[in-house]
Short mmCIF file of C-alpha atoms and ligand atoms in Angstrom, two decimals:
data_model
loop_
_atom_site.label_atom_id
_atom_site.label_comp_id
_atom_site.label_asym_id
_atom_site.label_seq_id
_atom_site.Cartn_x
_atom_site.Cartn_y
_atom_site.Cartn_z
CA UNK A 1119 -1.99 -15.91 10.97
CA UNK A 1120 -2.62 -19.40 9.71
CA UNK A 1121 -1.32 -20.24 6.28
CA UNK A 1122 -3.78 -19.49 3.49
CA UNK A 1123 -1.72 -21.06 0.71
CA UNK A 1124 -0.36 -24.55 1.31
CA UNK A 1125 2.08 -26.63 -0.68
CA UNK A 1126 -0.11 -29.75 -0.72
CA UNK A 1127 -3.20 -31.19 0.98
CA UNK A 1128 -4.33 -34.79 1.27
CA UNK A 1129 -7.97 -34.35 0.43
CA UNK A 1130 -8.45 -30.99 -1.25
CA UNK A 1131 -11.78 -30.26 -2.90
CA UNK A 1132 -11.64 -29.20 -6.50
CA UNK A 1133 -12.37 -25.73 -7.79
CA UNK A 1134 -12.99 -25.08 -11.46
CA UNK A 1135 -12.18 -21.63 -12.81
CA UNK A 1136 -14.09 -20.94 -15.97
CA UNK A 1137 -14.40 -17.85 -18.13
CA UNK A 1138 -17.43 -16.81 -20.16
CA UNK A 1139 -15.55 -18.37 -23.13
CA UNK A 1140 -14.83 -21.74 -21.54
CA UNK A 1141 -18.12 -22.02 -19.66
CA UNK A 1142 -20.05 -23.91 -22.35
CA UNK A 1143 -17.36 -26.58 -22.79
CA UNK A 1144 -17.02 -27.00 -19.04
CA UNK A 1145 -20.78 -27.35 -18.57
CA UNK A 1146 -21.07 -29.84 -21.45
CA UNK A 1147 -18.66 -32.22 -19.71
CA UNK A 1148 -20.75 -32.34 -16.52
CA UNK A 1149 -23.15 -35.19 -15.66
CA UNK A 1150 -26.73 -34.31 -16.53
CA UNK A 1151 -27.74 -34.28 -12.85
CA UNK A 1152 -25.02 -31.73 -12.02
CA UNK A 1153 -26.16 -29.48 -14.87
CA UNK A 1154 -29.68 -29.54 -13.45
CA UNK A 1155 -28.26 -28.85 -9.96
CA UNK A 1156 -26.47 -25.71 -11.21
CA UNK A 1157 -29.60 -24.55 -13.01
CA UNK A 1158 -31.62 -25.03 -9.86
CA UNK A 1159 -29.05 -23.16 -7.80
CA UNK A 1160 -29.48 -20.13 -10.09
CA UNK A 1161 -25.97 -20.30 -11.56
CA UNK A 1162 -25.96 -17.99 -14.58
CA UNK A 1163 -22.28 -18.05 -15.47
CA UNK A 1164 -21.63 -14.33 -15.14
CA UNK A 1165 -18.19 -13.13 -13.96
CA UNK A 1166 -18.13 -13.38 -10.17
CA UNK A 1167 -20.73 -16.17 -10.00
CA UNK A 1168 -19.75 -18.94 -7.62
CA UNK A 1169 -21.53 -22.25 -7.14
CA UNK A 1170 -20.98 -25.34 -5.05
CA UNK A 1171 -21.65 -28.64 -6.78
CA UNK A 1172 -21.13 -32.35 -6.23
CA UNK A 1173 -17.66 -33.50 -7.25
CA UNK A 1174 -17.94 -35.42 -10.51
CA UNK A 1175 -15.44 -38.10 -9.49
CA UNK A 1176 -16.42 -38.54 -5.87
CA UNK A 1177 -20.11 -37.88 -5.31
CA UNK A 1178 -19.82 -37.51 -1.55
CA UNK A 1179 -17.50 -34.52 -1.97
CA UNK A 1180 -18.21 -30.89 -2.70
CA UNK A 1181 -16.61 -29.06 -5.61
CA UNK A 1182 -17.03 -25.46 -6.75
CA UNK A 1183 -16.88 -23.31 -9.83
CA UNK A 1184 -16.08 -19.60 -10.15
CA UNK A 1185 -16.54 -17.61 -13.29
CA UNK A 1186 -13.76 -15.10 -13.82
CA UNK A 1187 -12.97 -12.91 -16.80
CA UNK A 1188 -9.25 -13.75 -16.99
CA UNK A 1189 -8.63 -10.24 -18.31
CA UNK A 1190 -6.02 -9.04 -15.76
CA UNK A 1191 -8.44 -6.38 -14.57
CA UNK A 1192 -8.69 -5.28 -10.92
CA UNK A 1193 -12.34 -6.46 -10.91
CA UNK A 1194 -11.18 -9.93 -11.80
CA UNK A 1195 -8.41 -9.85 -9.21
CA UNK A 1196 -10.97 -9.07 -6.47
CA UNK A 1197 -13.36 -11.77 -7.71
CA UNK A 1198 -10.57 -14.27 -7.10
CA UNK A 1199 -9.63 -12.62 -3.81
CA UNK A 1200 -13.20 -13.14 -2.61
CA UNK A 1201 -12.84 -16.93 -2.71
CA UNK A 1202 -11.18 -17.63 0.67
CA UNK A 1203 -14.18 -16.24 2.55
CA UNK A 1204 -16.90 -17.23 0.05
CA UNK A 1205 -15.89 -20.89 -0.10
CA UNK A 1206 -16.40 -23.28 2.80
CA UNK A 1207 -13.26 -23.57 4.98
CA UNK A 1208 -10.77 -26.33 4.23
CA UNK A 1209 -8.36 -27.10 1.40
CA UNK A 1210 -9.10 -26.34 -2.24
CA UNK A 1211 -7.14 -27.18 -5.37
CA UNK A 1212 -7.67 -25.56 -8.76
CA UNK A 1213 -8.81 -28.17 -11.26
CA UNK A 1214 -8.40 -25.95 -14.30
CA UNK A 1215 -5.12 -25.79 -16.21
CA UNK A 1216 -3.68 -22.28 -15.87
CA UNK A 1217 -0.76 -20.58 -17.61
CA UNK A 1218 2.03 -19.56 -15.20
CA UNK A 1219 1.08 -15.86 -15.08
CA UNK A 1220 -2.58 -16.66 -14.44
CA UNK A 1221 -1.71 -19.27 -11.80
CA UNK A 1222 0.52 -16.77 -9.99
CA UNK A 1223 -2.18 -14.11 -10.14
CA UNK A 1224 -4.91 -16.44 -8.86
CA UNK A 1225 -2.78 -17.57 -5.92
CA UNK A 1226 -1.71 -14.02 -5.08
CA UNK A 1227 -5.31 -12.80 -5.11
CA UNK A 1228 -6.36 -15.75 -2.96
CA UNK A 1229 -3.65 -15.06 -0.40
CA UNK A 1230 -4.50 -11.37 -0.22
CA UNK A 1231 -8.22 -12.15 0.05
CA UNK A 1232 -7.58 -14.53 2.93
CA UNK A 1233 -6.14 -11.81 5.16
CA UNK A 1234 -7.90 -11.14 8.46
CA UNK A 1235 -6.86 -8.74 11.22
CA UNK A 1236 -6.59 -10.94 14.31
CA UNK A 1237 -4.50 -8.92 16.75
CA UNK A 1238 -7.41 -8.20 19.10
CA UNK A 1239 -9.84 -11.06 18.50
CA UNK A 1240 -10.05 -14.44 16.79
CA UNK A 1241 -10.86 -14.64 13.08
CA UNK A 1242 -14.60 -14.57 12.37
CA UNK A 1243 -14.14 -17.78 10.35
CA UNK A 1244 -11.26 -19.74 8.90
CA UNK A 1245 -10.22 -18.67 5.40
CA UNK A 1246 -10.42 -21.45 2.82
CA UNK A 1247 -6.91 -22.61 1.94
CA UNK A 1248 -5.51 -22.96 -1.57
CA UNK A 1249 -3.09 -25.63 -2.69
CA UNK A 1250 -0.43 -23.67 -4.58
CA UNK A 1251 -1.09 -24.29 -8.30
CA UNK A 1252 1.79 -26.16 -9.93
CA UNK A 1253 2.29 -23.51 -12.60
CA UNK A 1254 2.46 -20.60 -10.12
CA UNK A 1255 5.68 -18.86 -9.07
CA UNK A 1256 5.31 -19.87 -5.44
CA UNK A 1257 8.05 -17.62 -4.10
CA UNK A 1258 6.55 -14.58 -5.81
CA UNK A 1259 3.11 -15.39 -4.43
CA UNK A 1260 4.44 -15.86 -0.91
CA UNK A 1261 6.37 -12.57 -1.02
CA UNK A 1262 3.41 -10.54 -2.25
CA UNK A 1263 0.95 -12.08 0.19
CA UNK A 1264 3.28 -11.76 3.16
CA UNK A 1265 4.03 -8.10 2.41
CA UNK A 1266 0.33 -7.37 1.94
CA UNK A 1267 -0.49 -8.77 5.38
CA UNK A 1268 2.45 -6.91 6.92
CA UNK A 1269 1.23 -3.57 5.54
CA UNK A 1270 -2.36 -4.14 6.63
CA UNK A 1271 -1.47 -5.28 10.15
CA UNK A 1272 0.52 -2.08 10.72
CA UNK A 1273 -2.26 0.13 9.35
CA UNK A 1274 -5.07 -1.67 11.17
CA UNK A 1275 -3.33 -1.44 14.55
CA UNK A 1276 -4.78 1.43 16.61
CA UNK A 1277 -2.57 4.47 17.24
CA UNK A 1278 -2.45 3.57 20.93
CA UNK A 1279 -0.39 0.49 20.01
CA UNK A 1280 1.29 1.91 16.89
CA UNK A 1281 2.97 5.14 17.89
CA UNK A 1282 6.30 6.42 16.53
CA UNK A 1283 8.15 4.10 18.94
CA UNK A 1284 6.22 0.98 17.93
CA UNK A 1285 6.59 1.82 14.24
CA UNK A 1286 10.34 2.23 14.76
CA UNK A 1287 10.45 -1.11 16.60
CA UNK A 1288 8.59 -2.81 13.75
CA UNK A 1289 11.17 -1.40 11.32
CA UNK A 1290 14.05 -2.43 13.58
CA UNK A 1291 12.69 -5.97 13.89
CA UNK A 1292 12.25 -6.19 10.14
CA UNK A 1293 15.82 -4.95 9.58
CA UNK A 1294 17.17 -7.59 11.96
CA UNK A 1295 15.09 -10.31 10.30
CA UNK A 1296 16.14 -9.39 6.76
CA UNK A 1297 19.73 -8.31 7.32
CA UNK A 1298 19.23 -4.59 6.72
CA UNK A 1299 21.10 -1.90 8.62
CA UNK A 1300 18.91 0.28 10.80
CA UNK A 1301 19.48 3.69 12.34
CA UNK A 1302 16.84 5.55 14.34
CA UNK A 1303 17.15 9.20 15.34
CA UNK A 1304 14.81 10.17 18.18
CA UNK A 1305 13.42 13.38 19.67
CA UNK A 1306 15.75 16.37 20.06
CA UNK A 1307 18.54 14.47 18.24
CA UNK A 1308 16.58 15.22 15.07
CA UNK A 1309 17.45 18.91 15.50
CA UNK A 1310 21.18 18.18 15.54
CA UNK A 1311 20.78 16.54 12.12
CA UNK A 1312 18.75 19.40 10.68
CA UNK A 1313 15.35 17.71 10.69
CA UNK A 1314 13.57 20.70 12.14
CA UNK A 1315 10.36 20.05 10.23
CA UNK A 1316 10.05 16.47 11.47
CA UNK A 1317 10.76 17.70 14.98
CA UNK A 1318 8.28 20.60 14.77
CA UNK A 1319 5.44 18.31 13.68
CA UNK A 1320 6.17 15.61 16.25
CA UNK A 1321 7.37 17.52 19.30
CA UNK A 1322 3.97 18.16 20.92
CA UNK A 1323 3.25 14.47 21.39
CA UNK A 1324 4.28 12.66 24.57
CA UNK A 1325 5.68 9.99 22.25
CA UNK A 1326 8.70 11.67 20.59
CA UNK A 1327 9.23 11.81 16.82
CA UNK A 1328 11.70 9.53 15.06
CA UNK A 1329 13.48 9.20 11.75
CA UNK A 1330 13.86 5.58 10.72
CA UNK A 1331 16.65 4.90 8.21
CA UNK A 1332 17.14 1.38 6.78
CA UNK A 1333 19.68 0.32 4.16
CA UNK A 1334 20.36 -2.88 2.31
CA UNK A 1335 22.18 -4.22 -0.73
CA UNK A 1336 25.45 -3.88 -2.59
CA UNK A 1337 26.40 -0.17 -2.75
CA UNK A 1338 27.47 -0.65 -6.37
CA UNK A 1339 23.94 -1.63 -7.44
CA UNK A 1340 21.43 0.99 -8.68
CA UNK A 1341 20.25 3.16 -5.78
CA UNK A 1342 16.57 3.40 -4.94
CA UNK A 1343 15.24 5.23 -1.89
CA UNK A 1344 11.75 4.70 -0.49
CA UNK A 1345 10.13 7.25 1.83
CA UNK A 1346 6.90 6.70 3.75
CA UNK A 1347 4.70 9.11 5.68
CA UNK A 1348 4.63 7.80 9.23
CA UNK A 1349 2.07 9.98 10.97
CA UNK A 1350 0.93 7.51 13.60
CA UNK A 1351 -2.05 9.66 14.44
CA UNK A 1352 -3.11 12.88 12.77
CA UNK A 1353 -5.27 14.99 15.05
CA UNK A 1354 -4.60 17.97 12.76
CA UNK A 1355 -2.50 19.68 15.43
CA UNK A 1356 -3.72 23.12 16.53
CA UNK A 1357 -5.70 23.28 13.27
CA UNK A 1358 -7.57 20.39 14.83
CA UNK A 1359 -9.66 18.06 12.70
CA UNK A 1360 -13.35 17.51 13.41
CA UNK A 1361 -14.54 14.16 14.73
CA UNK A 1362 -15.38 12.71 11.30
CA UNK A 1363 -12.09 13.76 9.75
CA UNK A 1364 -10.05 12.52 12.70
CA UNK A 1365 -11.70 9.14 13.10
CA UNK A 1366 -9.57 7.15 10.62
CA UNK A 1367 -6.29 8.90 11.30
CA UNK A 1368 -4.63 5.84 12.82
CA UNK A 1369 -4.04 4.97 9.16
CA UNK A 1370 -1.97 8.11 8.54
CA UNK A 1371 1.18 5.99 8.78
CA UNK A 1372 -0.09 4.02 5.77
CA UNK A 1373 2.66 5.34 3.51
CA UNK A 1374 5.29 4.11 5.98
CA UNK A 1375 3.63 0.69 6.14
CA UNK A 1376 3.53 0.55 2.33
CA UNK A 1377 7.23 1.30 1.82
CA UNK A 1378 8.24 -1.15 4.56
CA UNK A 1379 6.12 -3.84 2.89
CA UNK A 1380 7.61 -3.02 -0.50
CA UNK A 1381 11.11 -3.16 1.02
CA UNK A 1382 10.34 -6.62 2.42
CA UNK A 1383 9.55 -7.82 -1.09
CA UNK A 1384 12.69 -6.25 -2.58
CA UNK A 1385 14.99 -7.74 0.05
CA UNK A 1386 13.35 -11.17 0.12
CA UNK A 1387 13.54 -11.32 -3.68
CA UNK A 1388 17.20 -10.30 -3.54
CA UNK A 1389 16.80 -7.63 -6.21
CA UNK A 1390 20.09 -6.18 -7.46
CA UNK A 1391 19.44 -2.77 -5.91
CA UNK A 1392 20.97 -0.61 -3.21
CA UNK A 1393 17.88 0.15 -1.17
CA UNK A 1394 17.34 2.85 1.44
CA UNK A 1395 14.09 3.31 3.35
CA UNK A 1396 13.36 6.54 5.24
CA UNK A 1397 10.34 6.86 7.52
CA UNK A 1398 9.73 10.04 9.49
CA UNK A 1399 7.49 8.75 12.31
CA UNK A 1400 5.52 11.30 14.33
CA UNK A 1401 2.26 11.90 16.07
CA UNK A 1402 0.59 15.17 15.07
CA UNK A 1403 -0.73 16.11 18.50
CA UNK A 1404 -1.85 19.13 20.48
CA UNK A 1405 -0.05 20.44 23.57
CA UNK A 1406 1.49 23.64 24.88
CA UNK A 1407 4.56 22.82 22.80
CA UNK A 1408 2.68 22.32 19.53
CA UNK A 1409 3.89 24.10 16.39
CA UNK A 1410 1.51 26.90 15.41
CA UNK A 1411 -0.10 28.43 12.37
CA UNK A 1412 2.27 31.00 10.83
CA UNK A 1413 5.32 29.67 12.65
CA UNK A 1414 8.28 29.64 10.28
CA UNK A 1415 10.53 26.59 10.39
CA UNK A 1416 13.84 26.22 8.58
CA UNK A 1417 13.85 22.89 6.75
CA UNK A 1418 16.87 20.59 6.58
CA UNK A 1419 17.45 21.96 3.09
CA UNK A 1420 17.66 25.50 4.47
CA UNK A 1421 14.45 26.68 2.84
CA UNK A 1422 12.17 28.45 5.32
CA UNK A 1423 8.62 27.10 5.54
CA UNK A 1424 5.66 29.09 6.80
CA UNK A 1425 3.03 26.93 8.44
CA UNK A 1426 -0.26 27.90 6.80
CA UNK A 1427 -1.98 24.91 8.39
CA UNK A 1428 -0.68 22.45 10.98
CA UNK A 1429 -2.90 19.76 9.44
CA UNK A 1430 -0.73 19.76 6.32
CA UNK A 1431 1.91 17.95 8.37
CA UNK A 1432 2.71 15.03 6.05
CA UNK A 1433 4.42 17.14 3.42
CA UNK A 1434 6.52 18.81 6.15
CA UNK A 1435 8.03 15.62 7.52
CA UNK A 1436 8.46 14.24 4.00
CA UNK A 1437 10.28 17.41 2.93
CA UNK A 1438 13.15 16.79 5.35
CA UNK A 1439 13.24 13.10 4.38
CA UNK A 1440 13.33 13.95 0.65
CA UNK A 1441 16.21 16.34 1.25
CA UNK A 1442 18.15 13.69 3.18
CA UNK A 1443 17.37 11.08 0.51
CA UNK A 1444 18.70 13.41 -2.17
CA UNK A 1445 22.13 13.67 -0.52
CA UNK A 1446 23.22 10.29 -1.87
CA UNK A 1447 21.85 10.93 -5.35
CA UNK A 1448 19.74 7.78 -5.83
CA UNK A 1449 18.53 7.09 -9.36
CA UNK A 1450 14.96 6.94 -8.09
CA UNK A 1451 13.08 8.17 -5.03
CA UNK A 1452 9.58 6.84 -4.35
CA UNK A 1453 7.51 8.33 -1.58
CA UNK A 1454 4.13 7.05 -0.39
CA UNK A 1455 1.75 9.02 1.79
CA UNK A 1456 -1.86 9.35 2.88
CA UNK A 1457 -1.34 12.98 2.03
CA UNK A 1458 -4.51 14.78 0.96
CA UNK A 1459 -8.26 14.56 1.01
CA UNK A 1460 -8.07 16.29 -2.38
CA UNK A 1461 -6.53 13.19 -4.02
CA UNK A 1462 -9.54 11.21 -2.78
CA UNK A 1463 -11.97 13.77 -4.16
CA UNK A 1464 -10.18 13.51 -7.51
CA UNK A 1465 -9.77 9.72 -7.77
CA UNK A 1466 -11.87 8.11 -5.03
CA UNK A 1467 -10.51 5.55 -2.58
CA UNK A 1468 -9.26 2.78 -4.87
CA UNK A 1469 -7.03 4.59 -7.34
CA UNK A 1470 -3.57 5.45 -6.07
CA UNK A 1471 -2.58 8.94 -7.28
CA UNK A 1472 0.97 9.12 -8.62
CA UNK A 1473 3.01 12.20 -9.52
CA UNK A 1474 6.24 11.71 -11.45
CA UNK A 1475 8.94 14.01 -12.81
CA UNK A 1476 10.25 11.44 -15.31
CA UNK A 1477 8.19 10.44 -18.37
CA UNK A 1478 9.92 7.09 -18.90
CA UNK A 1479 9.43 6.08 -15.26
CA UNK A 1480 5.79 7.18 -15.36
CA UNK A 1481 5.20 5.08 -18.50
CA UNK A 1482 6.82 2.02 -16.91
CA UNK A 1483 4.73 2.49 -13.77
CA UNK A 1484 1.50 2.64 -15.77
CA UNK A 1485 2.47 -0.54 -17.63
CA UNK A 1486 3.21 -2.49 -14.43
CA UNK A 1487 0.09 -1.20 -12.68
CA UNK A 1488 -2.04 -2.57 -15.53
CA UNK A 1489 -0.19 -5.89 -15.68
CA UNK A 1490 -0.51 -6.42 -11.92
CA UNK A 1491 -4.16 -5.27 -11.70
CA UNK A 1492 -2.90 -2.80 -9.09
CA UNK A 1493 -4.28 0.52 -10.32
CA UNK A 1494 -2.37 3.80 -10.35
CA UNK A 1495 -3.48 7.06 -11.96
CA UNK A 1496 -1.11 9.88 -12.80
CA UNK A 1497 -1.79 13.48 -11.78
CA UNK A 1498 0.29 16.43 -13.02
CA UNK A 1499 3.10 18.33 -11.34
CA UNK A 1500 1.54 21.49 -12.77
CA UNK A 1501 4.24 24.16 -12.38
CA UNK A 1502 1.96 27.20 -12.78
CA UNK A 1503 0.27 26.25 -9.49
CA UNK A 1504 3.56 26.66 -7.61
CA UNK A 1505 2.65 30.32 -7.03
CA UNK A 1506 -0.26 29.17 -4.84
CA UNK A 1507 2.42 28.19 -2.31
CA UNK A 1508 4.00 31.65 -2.17
CA UNK A 1509 4.42 32.91 1.39
CA UNK A 1510 4.33 36.50 2.64
CA UNK A 1511 7.26 35.94 4.99
CA UNK A 1512 9.12 32.71 4.17
CA UNK A 1513 10.47 30.88 1.13
CA UNK A 1514 7.30 28.76 0.85
CA UNK A 1515 3.97 28.13 2.59
CA UNK A 1516 2.95 24.56 3.37
CA UNK A 1517 -0.57 24.97 1.96
CA UNK A 1518 -2.04 26.42 -1.20
CA UNK A 1519 -3.68 29.84 -1.06
CA UNK A 1520 -7.06 28.59 -2.31
CA UNK A 1521 -9.24 25.50 -1.91
CA UNK A 1522 -8.48 23.96 -5.31
CA UNK A 1523 -5.84 21.57 -6.65
CA UNK A 1524 -4.85 20.40 -3.17
CA UNK A 1525 -3.20 17.13 -4.20
CA UNK A 1526 -1.16 18.96 -6.84
CA UNK A 1527 0.00 21.78 -4.56
CA UNK A 1528 1.02 19.19 -1.94
CA UNK A 1529 3.09 17.39 -4.59
CA UNK A 1530 4.62 20.69 -5.79
CA UNK A 1531 5.57 21.52 -2.22
CA UNK A 1532 7.43 18.22 -1.91
CA UNK A 1533 9.08 18.58 -5.31
CA UNK A 1534 10.98 21.58 -3.92
CA UNK A 1535 12.95 19.14 -1.74
CA UNK A 1536 13.86 16.59 -4.43
CA UNK A 1537 17.45 17.01 -5.56
CA UNK A 1538 17.98 17.94 -9.20
CA UNK A 1539 18.47 15.12 -11.67
CA UNK A 1540 16.74 12.53 -9.45
CA UNK A 1541 13.73 10.64 -10.81
CA UNK A 1542 10.90 10.78 -8.31
CA UNK A 1543 7.46 9.26 -7.87
CA UNK A 1544 5.13 10.61 -5.22
CA UNK A 1545 2.10 8.51 -4.23
CA UNK A 1546 -0.95 10.01 -2.57
CA UNK A 1547 -2.91 6.98 -1.35
CA UNK A 1548 -5.90 6.19 0.87
CA UNK A 1549 -4.63 2.88 2.36
CA UNK A 1550 -8.15 2.00 3.47
CA UNK A 1551 -11.25 0.14 2.37
CA UNK A 1552 -14.29 1.91 3.79
CA UNK A 1553 -16.84 -0.89 3.44
CA UNK A 1554 -16.50 -4.62 2.94
CA UNK A 1555 -16.40 -5.98 -0.61
CA UNK A 1556 -15.42 -9.49 -1.79
CA UNK A 1557 -11.73 -9.93 -1.03
CA UNK A 1558 -11.57 -6.55 0.70
CA UNK A 1559 -12.82 -6.42 4.29
CA UNK A 1560 -13.36 -3.01 5.85
CA UNK A 1561 -10.01 -1.75 7.07
CA UNK A 1562 -6.48 -1.34 5.79
CA UNK A 1563 -5.73 -1.72 2.08
CA UNK A 1564 -2.32 -2.06 0.42
CA UNK A 1565 -2.17 -0.09 -2.82
CA UNK A 1566 0.37 -0.11 -5.68
CA UNK A 1567 2.84 -2.31 -3.79
CA UNK A 1568 2.74 -5.12 -6.35
CA UNK A 1569 2.98 -2.63 -9.22
CA UNK A 1570 5.98 -0.96 -7.60
CA UNK A 1571 7.71 -4.26 -6.94
CA UNK A 1572 7.38 -5.12 -10.63
CA UNK A 1573 8.79 -1.71 -11.55
CA UNK A 1574 11.77 -2.19 -9.22
CA UNK A 1575 12.36 -5.75 -10.39
CA UNK A 1576 12.59 -4.47 -13.94
CA UNK A 1577 14.95 -1.69 -12.88
CA UNK A 1578 17.19 -4.17 -11.09
CA UNK A 1579 17.36 -6.61 -14.01
N1 LIG B 1967 -3.69 12.81 6.62
C1 LIG B 1967 -4.39 13.91 6.03
C2 LIG B 1967 -4.94 13.59 4.66
C3 LIG B 1967 -6.06 12.62 4.56
C4 LIG B 1967 -7.29 12.90 5.14
C5 LIG B 1967 -5.90 11.49 3.82
C6 LIG B 1967 -8.31 12.00 4.99
C7 LIG B 1967 -6.93 10.61 3.67
C8 LIG B 1967 -8.13 10.87 4.27
C9 LIG B 1967 -3.44 15.08 5.86
O1 LIG B 1967 -2.46 15.23 6.82
C10 LIG B 1967 -4.30 16.31 5.90
O2 LIG B 1967 -4.83 16.59 6.93
N2 LIG B 1967 -4.41 16.99 4.77
C11 LIG B 1967 -5.21 18.17 4.65
C12 LIG B 1967 -4.38 19.22 3.99
C13 LIG B 1967 -4.98 20.60 4.06
C14 LIG B 1967 -4.90 21.13 5.47
C15 LIG B 1967 -4.23 21.50 3.11
C16 LIG B 1967 -6.42 17.81 3.80
O3 LIG B 1967 -6.28 17.08 2.83
O4 LIG B 1967 -7.50 18.29 4.15
MN1 LIG B 1968 -3.13 16.35 8.50
ZN1 LIG B 1969 -1.88 13.51 7.79
#
């Protein structure tokens, strides 16, 4: 992809960013003719309004103004992210003085808004480029924008070209690029290491399951382990999905893409952490060898799991990964997964659901989510619902007995595999934008990655 943020440009056009508070002063300084132009163009000065105008210093050039609220809200972030495709292509420089935090936020939003998925066709139009504002933390902007594009490219790629093997290769390439160690366990080798749940979910596919295991950083630094759901396509298995439910399931490796993107940021920033990334990568397919409803599989932990529904496959593969992650007693485990439709019923597409067993970590997460305009909403690990997972024949069933509380029972299932004394955050995300909005084309969406990076940066400090 072409660069969306550039260090400098010879002849950049100027963009004013005004807020409802600074609008009057900005307007007052304009030539009378320009004021009349804006009036005639229907510019009202409401947040999100954008207008092109003649440049005050050089009349033959175009300038622009965007009204933004400057309130660190997600709405404001997406207003700014809309600029690269709302403005005419070419180079733009911000003419308004911005404080460092605001400059960094503006540039980050711009870079994220300039993303286009170009693996299978050319970009519809060139994104307008931004000259990095002087006050911005350029390295932070670059890291966040790069990781965002990395996540969305993986999620947008069709399952045909992003199976367990391709996902593993993407992780291997990233490890080589960033100096991480990489170990990949494939197919029947998973059984020898106890990952019977990962194997059961993935074995029916002609593309064998994998467990991707990356590590990086000084072993004496605080340990953090990231786990991502890597279901490269979720047909539902024998409990097959209908056409509507199956359509978007190329994105069911969204959790894996998210944790790989987050890991990129951590490593490139050189955070003082010992990082491990685990991605069980499978295709939930149908064949004569598919796992079946009411099969009982012994997890890596030794707990027996009755399969109430083969479409609740994410929690199964994550269970073995959580158990493995727990063996080296990290201070924090974060998993990310496109896990349940129920989380979407509860919170809609844009709010990442987070479950956390540690009040201090949950409070820090909420604080960073607000500061980064990267929204996260907590749901409860409500213990009394654990009985919904009781099985008639095994230690636990993989689905709740009734139709209610599905995101919570999924989280409670996974909590069984988190070692005691380990802080844990579980994300149930959508990883998708269903219809185009400014800054957010239809397709993959990265959620909570910037908030989590801020949380980890604070932990490492
Ligand atoms: N990958 C799906 C969850 C999903 C579906 C996320 C649609 C986002 C959009 C997951 O594997 C799944 O199928 N979950 C089932 C669980 C049920 C069988 C208990 C669900 O949510 O319906
Ligand atoms: Mn499923
Ligand atoms: Zn799934």
